[in-house]
Coordinates of C-alpha atoms and ligand atoms in Angstrom, one line a residue:
M1 CA 0.0 0.2 -0.2
T2 CA 1.4 3.5 -0.8
G3 CA 1.6 6.6 1.3
F4 CA -2.1 9.0 1.1
S5 CA -0.1 11.1 -0.6
T6 CA 1.4 9.0 -3.5
R7 CA -2.4 8.1 -3.7
A8 CA -3.7 11.2 -3.6
I9 CA -1.4 12.5 -6.4
R10 CA -2.4 9.7 -8.5
A11 CA -5.8 9.3 -7.8
A12 CA -6.1 12.8 -8.3
S13 CA -4.7 12.9 -12.1
R14 CA -6.2 9.9 -13.4
S15 CA -8.9 11.3 -16.7
R16 CA -11.4 9.6 -17.8
E17 CA -11.0 8.5 -21.3
I18 CA -14.5 8.6 -23.2
A19 CA -15.9 7.7 -26.8
Q20 CA -17.9 11.0 -26.8
R21 CA -17.0 13.9 -28.7
P22 CA -17.7 17.4 -26.4
T23 CA -19.8 19.8 -28.1
S24 CA -17.4 22.3 -26.8
V25 CA -13.7 21.6 -26.7
P26 CA -12.0 20.6 -23.2
I27 CA -9.8 22.9 -21.6
Y28 CA -6.6 20.9 -20.7
Q29 CA -5.8 22.7 -17.4
T30 CA -1.8 21.0 -17.7
A31 CA 1.5 22.0 -18.3
T32 CA 2.5 18.3 -19.3
F33 CA 1.9 15.3 -20.9
S34 CA 2.7 11.8 -20.0
A35 CA 3.4 8.9 -22.1
E36 CA 3.1 5.1 -21.4
S37 CA 7.1 4.7 -22.3
V38 CA 10.4 6.4 -22.7
E39 CA 9.8 5.8 -26.7
A40 CA 6.5 7.4 -26.8
L41 CA 7.7 10.3 -25.2
A42 CA 10.5 10.5 -27.4
E43 CA 8.1 10.5 -30.2
A44 CA 5.8 12.5 -28.9
V45 CA 8.4 15.6 -28.9
A46 CA 9.7 14.5 -32.2
E47 CA 9.1 17.3 -34.8
A48 CA 6.1 16.4 -37.1
P49 CA 4.3 18.4 -40.1
G50 CA 2.4 21.5 -37.9
G51 CA 4.3 21.3 -34.8
Y52 CA 4.9 18.0 -32.7
A53 CA 4.3 14.6 -33.4
G54 CA 2.0 14.5 -29.7
Y55 CA 1.7 16.3 -26.5
A56 CA 4.1 16.3 -23.6
Y57 CA 4.7 19.7 -22.3
S58 CA 1.7 22.6 -23.0
R59 CA 4.9 25.6 -24.7
L60 CA 5.4 23.2 -26.9
G61 CA 1.5 22.4 -27.6
N62 CA -1.6 22.1 -25.8
P63 CA -5.3 20.7 -27.5
T64 CA -7.0 23.7 -26.3
V65 CA -4.5 26.2 -27.6
D66 CA -4.0 24.3 -30.7
A67 CA -7.9 23.8 -31.4
L68 CA -7.9 27.8 -31.5
G69 CA -5.3 28.0 -34.3
D70 CA -7.3 25.4 -36.4
A71 CA -10.5 27.2 -35.5
V72 CA -9.0 30.4 -36.9
A73 CA -6.8 28.8 -39.8
E74 CA -10.8 27.3 -40.8
L75 CA -12.6 31.0 -40.1
E76 CA -9.4 32.5 -42.7
G77 CA -9.6 29.9 -45.3
A78 CA -5.5 29.2 -44.5
E79 CA -3.7 26.1 -44.3
A80 CA -2.8 26.6 -40.5
G81 CA -3.2 28.3 -37.7
F82 CA -1.1 29.0 -34.3
A83 CA -1.8 30.9 -30.9
L84 CA -0.4 32.7 -28.8
A85 CA -0.4 34.9 -25.5
S86 CA -2.0 38.3 -26.7
G87 CA -2.1 39.8 -30.2
M88 CA 1.5 41.7 -29.6
A89 CA 3.1 37.8 -29.0
A90 CA 1.7 37.2 -32.2
I91 CA 3.1 39.9 -34.2
H92 CA 6.7 40.0 -32.4
A93 CA 6.6 35.8 -32.8
T94 CA 5.3 36.4 -36.7
L95 CA 8.3 39.4 -37.2
L96 CA 11.2 37.3 -35.3
S97 CA 10.0 34.4 -37.3
L98 CA 10.9 35.6 -40.9
L99 CA 13.3 38.9 -39.7
S100 CA 17.0 38.8 -39.2
V101 CA 20.0 42.0 -38.8
G102 CA 19.8 44.3 -40.9
D103 CA 16.6 43.4 -42.7
R104 CA 14.0 45.7 -43.7
I105 CA 10.4 46.4 -43.4
V106 CA 7.8 49.0 -44.5
S107 CA 4.6 49.2 -42.3
T108 CA 1.6 51.4 -43.2
R109 CA 2.4 54.7 -40.8
A110 CA -1.3 54.1 -39.4
V111 CA -0.1 51.9 -37.2
Y112 CA -1.4 50.4 -33.5
G113 CA 0.9 52.4 -31.1
S114 CA 2.4 49.5 -29.6
T115 CA 3.3 47.4 -32.9
Q116 CA 4.9 51.2 -34.2
S117 CA 7.1 50.7 -30.6
L118 CA 8.0 46.8 -31.2
L119 CA 9.1 47.9 -35.1
V120 CA 11.4 51.1 -34.0
R121 CA 12.4 50.5 -30.3
T122 CA 12.8 46.9 -30.3
F123 CA 13.9 45.4 -33.3
G124 CA 15.5 48.6 -34.0
R125 CA 18.3 48.3 -31.9
F126 CA 18.6 44.3 -34.0
G127 CA 20.1 46.9 -36.8
V128 CA 16.0 45.7 -38.5
A129 CA 15.0 49.2 -40.0
T130 CA 11.2 50.3 -40.5
E131 CA 10.3 52.8 -43.1
F132 CA 6.4 53.8 -42.4
V133 CA 4.5 55.1 -45.3
D134 CA 0.6 56.3 -46.7
I135 CA -0.6 52.9 -47.5
G136 CA -3.3 54.8 -49.2
D137 CA -0.5 56.3 -51.5
H138 CA 0.2 53.1 -53.8
A139 CA 3.0 54.8 -55.8
A140 CA 4.6 56.2 -52.4
V141 CA 4.7 52.5 -51.2
E142 CA 5.6 50.9 -54.6
R143 CA 8.4 53.2 -54.0
A144 CA 9.8 52.4 -50.4
V145 CA 9.2 48.7 -50.9
A146 CA 11.5 48.8 -54.4
A147 CA 13.9 51.5 -52.0
A148 CA 16.1 48.6 -50.8
P149 CA 15.4 44.7 -50.5
T150 CA 12.3 44.5 -48.4
R151 CA 11.7 41.3 -46.4
V152 CA 8.1 42.3 -44.7
L153 CA 5.3 44.5 -46.2
Y154 CA 3.4 45.1 -43.0
L155 CA -0.3 46.1 -43.2
E156 CA -3.5 46.7 -41.0
T157 CA -6.9 45.9 -42.9
I158 CA -8.6 48.4 -40.8
S159 CA -5.9 50.7 -39.6
N160 CA -5.7 51.9 -35.0
P161 CA -6.8 54.7 -34.9
T162 CA -7.4 56.5 -38.4
I163 CA -9.6 53.9 -40.2
V164 CA -7.8 54.4 -43.2
V165 CA -8.9 50.9 -44.8
A166 CA -5.4 49.0 -46.7
D167 CA -6.4 47.7 -50.2
L168 CA -4.7 44.0 -49.7
S169 CA -5.0 43.0 -53.4
A170 CA -3.2 46.1 -54.5
L171 CA -0.6 46.3 -52.1
S172 CA -0.1 42.7 -51.9
A173 CA 0.7 43.1 -55.8
I174 CA 3.4 45.4 -55.1
A175 CA 4.6 43.5 -52.2
R176 CA 5.1 40.3 -54.4
R177 CA 6.7 42.5 -57.2
H178 CA 9.6 42.9 -54.9
G179 CA 10.0 39.6 -53.2
A180 CA 8.5 41.2 -49.7
T181 CA 6.3 39.1 -47.8
V182 CA 3.1 40.1 -46.9
V183 CA 2.0 40.6 -43.6
V184 CA -1.8 42.0 -42.2
D185 CA -3.0 42.5 -38.5
S186 CA -6.8 41.8 -39.3
T187 CA -7.6 43.2 -35.5
F188 CA -10.5 45.0 -36.3
A189 CA -12.3 43.4 -39.3
S190 CA -11.7 40.2 -37.7
P191 CA -12.5 37.4 -40.1
Y192 CA -15.9 37.9 -40.7
L193 CA -15.6 41.2 -42.7
V194 CA -12.8 40.1 -44.5
R195 CA -10.5 37.2 -45.6
P196 CA -6.7 38.8 -46.3
L197 CA -5.4 35.8 -47.8
E198 CA -7.7 35.8 -50.5
H199 CA -6.5 39.1 -51.5
G200 CA -2.7 38.4 -51.4
A201 CA -1.9 38.3 -48.2
D202 CA 0.9 35.8 -47.0
I203 CA 0.3 36.1 -42.7
V204 CA -2.6 36.9 -41.4
I205 CA -2.8 38.5 -37.5
H206 CA -5.3 39.2 -35.1
S207 CA -5.7 39.9 -31.5
A208 CA -7.8 37.8 -30.2
T209 CA -8.5 40.1 -27.3
K210 CA -10.5 41.9 -29.5
Y211 CA -13.5 40.8 -31.8
L212 CA -13.0 37.1 -31.5
S213 CA -13.3 36.6 -27.7
G214 CA -15.4 39.4 -28.0
H215 CA -16.1 40.7 -24.1
S216 CA -13.2 42.1 -22.9
D217 CA -12.3 39.2 -20.3
V218 CA -9.0 37.5 -21.8
L219 CA -6.0 38.1 -24.0
G220 CA -4.5 36.1 -27.2
G221 CA -3.4 36.6 -30.0
V222 CA -3.7 34.0 -33.7
V223 CA -1.5 34.0 -36.7
V224 CA -2.7 32.4 -39.9
G225 CA -0.6 31.9 -43.0
D226 CA 0.5 28.6 -45.2
A227 CA 1.4 26.0 -42.9
A228 CA 6.0 26.2 -43.4
R229 CA 4.9 29.7 -42.1
V230 CA 2.6 29.3 -38.9
D231 CA 5.4 26.3 -38.3
A232 CA 8.1 29.3 -38.4
V233 CA 6.3 31.5 -36.0
R234 CA 5.6 28.0 -33.6
K235 CA 9.4 27.3 -33.2
V236 CA 9.7 31.0 -32.2
Q237 CA 7.2 30.4 -29.6
V238 CA 8.5 27.3 -28.1
D239 CA 12.0 29.1 -28.0
T240 CA 10.8 32.8 -26.4
G241 CA 7.9 31.3 -24.1
A242 CA 4.2 33.3 -25.1
T243 CA 2.4 30.9 -24.5
L244 CA -1.5 31.2 -24.6
A245 CA -3.1 29.9 -21.3
P246 CA -5.6 26.4 -21.9
L247 CA -8.2 28.3 -20.0
A248 CA -7.6 31.8 -22.4
A249 CA -8.0 29.6 -25.6
F250 CA -11.5 28.0 -24.8
L251 CA -12.6 32.0 -23.6
V252 CA -11.6 32.9 -27.3
L253 CA -13.4 29.5 -28.6
R254 CA -16.0 30.5 -26.5
G255 CA -16.5 33.8 -28.3
I256 CA -16.3 32.7 -32.1
P257 CA -19.4 31.4 -32.4
T258 CA -21.0 34.6 -31.7
L259 CA -18.5 36.3 -34.1
A260 CA -20.6 36.8 -37.0
V261 CA -24.0 38.1 -34.9
R262 CA -21.9 40.0 -32.7
M263 CA -19.9 42.4 -36.3
E264 CA -23.3 42.7 -37.7
R265 CA -24.5 44.1 -34.3
H266 CA -21.6 46.2 -33.7
A267 CA -21.8 47.1 -37.9
A268 CA -25.2 48.6 -37.6
T269 CA -24.6 50.8 -34.2
A270 CA -21.6 51.7 -35.9
A271 CA -23.0 53.0 -39.3
A272 CA -25.9 54.5 -37.1
L273 CA -24.0 56.2 -34.9
A274 CA -21.6 57.7 -37.5
A275 CA -24.0 59.1 -39.8
W276 CA -25.5 60.9 -36.9
L277 CA -22.7 62.1 -35.1
E278 CA -21.3 63.7 -38.7
E279 CA -24.7 66.1 -38.6
Q280 CA -23.6 66.9 -35.0
P281 CA -22.3 70.7 -34.4
G282 CA -18.6 70.5 -32.9
V283 CA -18.1 67.0 -35.0
A284 CA -15.2 68.5 -37.8
R285 CA -15.1 64.7 -39.2
V286 CA -16.1 60.9 -38.6
H287 CA -13.8 58.3 -39.9
Y288 CA -16.2 55.3 -40.6
P289 CA -16.0 53.1 -43.8
G290 CA -19.3 53.0 -44.3
L291 CA -20.0 56.7 -44.7
T292 CA -19.8 58.3 -48.4
S293 CA -17.5 60.8 -47.3
H294 CA -14.6 57.9 -46.2
P295 CA -11.8 58.7 -48.4
Q296 CA -11.8 55.0 -49.0
H297 CA -15.7 54.1 -49.4
A298 CA -15.9 52.5 -52.2
L299 CA -12.8 50.2 -51.5
A300 CA -14.7 49.3 -48.2
S301 CA -17.7 48.1 -50.0
R302 CA -15.9 46.1 -52.6
M303 CA -13.4 44.5 -49.6
L304 CA -15.6 44.4 -47.1
R305 CA -18.6 42.7 -46.2
L306 CA -19.8 45.4 -43.6
P307 CA -17.7 48.2 -42.6
G308 CA -17.1 47.1 -39.3
G309 CA -17.7 48.4 -35.4
M310 CA -14.7 51.1 -35.2
L311 CA -15.2 54.9 -36.0
A312 CA -13.2 58.0 -35.0
V313 CA -14.2 61.0 -34.4
E314 CA -12.5 64.6 -34.6
L315 CA -14.1 67.5 -32.8
A316 CA -13.6 70.7 -33.4
G317 CA -12.2 72.2 -29.8
G318 CA -9.2 69.7 -30.4
R319 CA -7.8 67.8 -27.5
V320 CA -10.0 69.7 -24.3
A321 CA -12.8 69.2 -26.5
G322 CA -11.8 65.3 -26.9
A323 CA -11.4 64.9 -22.9
A324 CA -14.7 66.7 -22.2
F325 CA -16.6 64.1 -24.6
V326 CA -15.2 60.8 -22.8
D327 CA -15.3 62.6 -19.6
G328 CA -19.3 63.6 -20.3
L329 CA -20.2 59.8 -20.9
T330 CA -22.0 57.5 -19.1
I331 CA -22.2 54.4 -21.0
P332 CA -19.5 53.5 -22.0
E333 CA -16.5 52.1 -21.0
L334 CA -13.5 54.3 -20.0
T335 CA -10.5 51.9 -20.9
A336 CA -8.3 51.3 -23.7
S337 CA -9.4 48.6 -25.7
L338 CA -12.2 47.5 -28.5
G339 CA -14.0 44.9 -30.2
S340 CA -16.1 44.1 -27.5
I341 CA -19.6 43.8 -26.1
H342 CA -18.6 47.3 -24.3
T343 CA -18.6 50.3 -26.3
I344 CA -15.1 52.0 -25.5
V345 CA -14.3 55.6 -26.5
A346 CA -10.5 55.7 -26.2
H347 CA -8.6 59.0 -27.0
A348 CA -5.9 57.9 -28.5
A349 CA -3.4 60.5 -27.5
S350 CA -3.3 59.3 -24.5
T351 CA -3.5 56.0 -24.6
T352 CA -3.5 53.9 -27.4
H353 CA -0.5 55.7 -29.0
R354 CA 0.4 57.1 -25.8
Q355 CA 4.3 55.9 -26.7
L356 CA 4.3 58.8 -29.3
G357 CA 5.1 62.0 -29.8
A358 CA 4.0 65.0 -31.0
D359 CA 5.5 64.6 -34.2
Q360 CA 4.6 61.0 -34.3
L361 CA 1.5 61.5 -33.5
A362 CA 1.3 64.3 -36.4
A363 CA 3.4 61.6 -38.8
A364 CA 0.7 58.8 -38.3
G365 CA -2.0 61.3 -39.1
I366 CA -3.8 61.6 -35.0
A367 CA -5.4 64.5 -34.8
P368 CA -4.5 65.4 -30.9
G369 CA -8.7 65.4 -30.2
L370 CA -8.9 62.2 -31.3
L371 CA -11.3 59.7 -30.2
R372 CA -11.2 56.3 -31.4
I373 CA -14.8 54.6 -30.7
S374 CA -15.6 50.7 -30.8
V375 CA -18.9 50.4 -30.4
G376 CA -20.4 47.9 -28.8
L377 CA -23.6 45.7 -28.6
E378 CA -25.5 48.4 -26.1
D379 CA -29.0 49.8 -27.3
A380 CA -28.1 52.3 -30.6
E381 CA -30.4 54.6 -28.9
D382 CA -29.0 54.4 -25.6
L383 CA -25.6 55.4 -28.0
Q384 CA -26.4 57.9 -29.2
A385 CA -28.6 59.7 -26.4
D386 CA -25.7 59.6 -24.4
F387 CA -22.9 60.5 -27.1
G388 CA -25.7 64.0 -27.4
R389 CA -24.2 64.5 -23.5
G390 CA -20.5 63.7 -24.6
L391 CA -21.0 66.8 -27.1
A392 CA -22.8 69.2 -25.4
S393 CA -20.0 68.6 -22.5
A394 CA -17.1 69.1 -25.5
R395 CA -19.0 72.6 -27.0
D396 CA -19.3 73.5 -23.3
A397 CA -15.6 73.2 -22.6
A398 CA -14.5 74.4 -26.3
G399 CA -16.4 77.5 -25.3
G400 CA -15.0 77.1 -21.8
A401 CA -18.4 77.6 -20.3
R402 CA -18.4 74.8 -17.2
P403 CA -15.6 72.5 -16.2
I404 CA -16.0 68.5 -16.7
V405 CA -17.1 66.3 -14.3
R406 CA -17.3 62.7 -15.4
A407 CA -20.9 61.9 -14.8
G408 CA -19.8 58.2 -13.5
S409 CA -20.3 54.7 -14.6
S410 CA -24.0 54.0 -14.3
P411 CA -25.5 53.7 -17.3
S412 CA -28.4 57.0 -18.2
P413 CA -32.2 55.8 -17.6
V414 CA -32.4 56.7 -21.7
Ligands
LIG501 C1 -4.7 46.3 -34.3 C2 -4.2 46.0 -33.0 N1 -3.0 45.3 -33.4 C3 -2.7 44.4 -32.3 C4 -2.9 44.3 -30.9 C5 -2.3 44.1 -29.6 O1 -3.1 43.1 -29.0 P1 -3.2 42.7 -27.6 O2 -3.5 43.9 -26.7 O3 -3.8 41.5 -28.1 O4 -1.6 42.3 -27.5 C6 -4.2 45.6 -30.8 C7 -4.4 46.1 -29.5 O5 -5.1 47.2 -28.8 C8 -4.7 46.4 -31.7 O6 -5.9 47.8 -31.4

């Protein structure tokens, strides 16, 4: 008879083997997988197409995490997919899998702030140079890509925060002519609006923290593409360790079945708010691809299933008005993410792009008072009434009428 602890460990570590398939992906909450023999363990960690032949250690592979990579690959029409600890982990591992010292990147200048920082501050230290371009100017992109051997053309389908839409087919064709790999961050679009691989992209990345999971309760990232490229990303992750936790993978998988329903509602409400905001006094400009005033409206109508749930608003009163608008709201969450059930209004210069100085903000085309709005799933009428209050606060602040106090976070009874 073994001792109590030995029995307890063995007794509590046995999982039932069942013949049925569960309708949800099980959470394999384990760091380790055991094998029947030394030989079987060696076989499990042998490299095989798409990863390893079996499971041994969750940094090398975990069935729940693999299920997420497979699911997003299927939605994007990709050969393979791989999930990591966050969107930034996915971007970092992807670029690390492609770049060597002395390589060159051409990137959209309207790029997420942490990505800009990763490119300049981190990869820059290792001799990787990045040139930022206006991806709406295809001649300028071609000049930049042709100027010197370029390893990566880095794009965002819909850019953060100015809602610029990239012409993925035209830009991928430019990259192909010059031998560059096209990496697309499609977080704002989600696989429901567009599948960038069908437009010529080589690798697509999502911050699964946003629309894929959809509820602001988990961090994750996913990379999809052809099997060889995704395998190279997996190898970087095994070496660098930005492993997604099984529970986090489950939570993202939990969001995916409702992605279409959520995106339809996000987009319907965003379209209504964008059209309304455009008519309001104090609003200088609304950036939303569904509006005919958007510079890439025709492209967006062609390329995207829907114009999405993200919009940006420039208030006539600049920075002061932008801050007062946010402080005057009662429904949206005052936080810094997007793609959630909650409407989230962010002041770009002080949150998502806080790493950028005034010159860099201007270079990225971000006005000091620009507000980025991720339209949630609340009722459209309630949001419109609340934005009306925000605009009134903004107008007062710009006119210096009265100090603005944030009204509190409880929903207003409209
Ligand atoms: C477009 C875009 N890409 C990547 C990221 C990074 O994602 P994560 O926060 O999951 O690392 C974000 C985060 O806001 C984003 O907006």
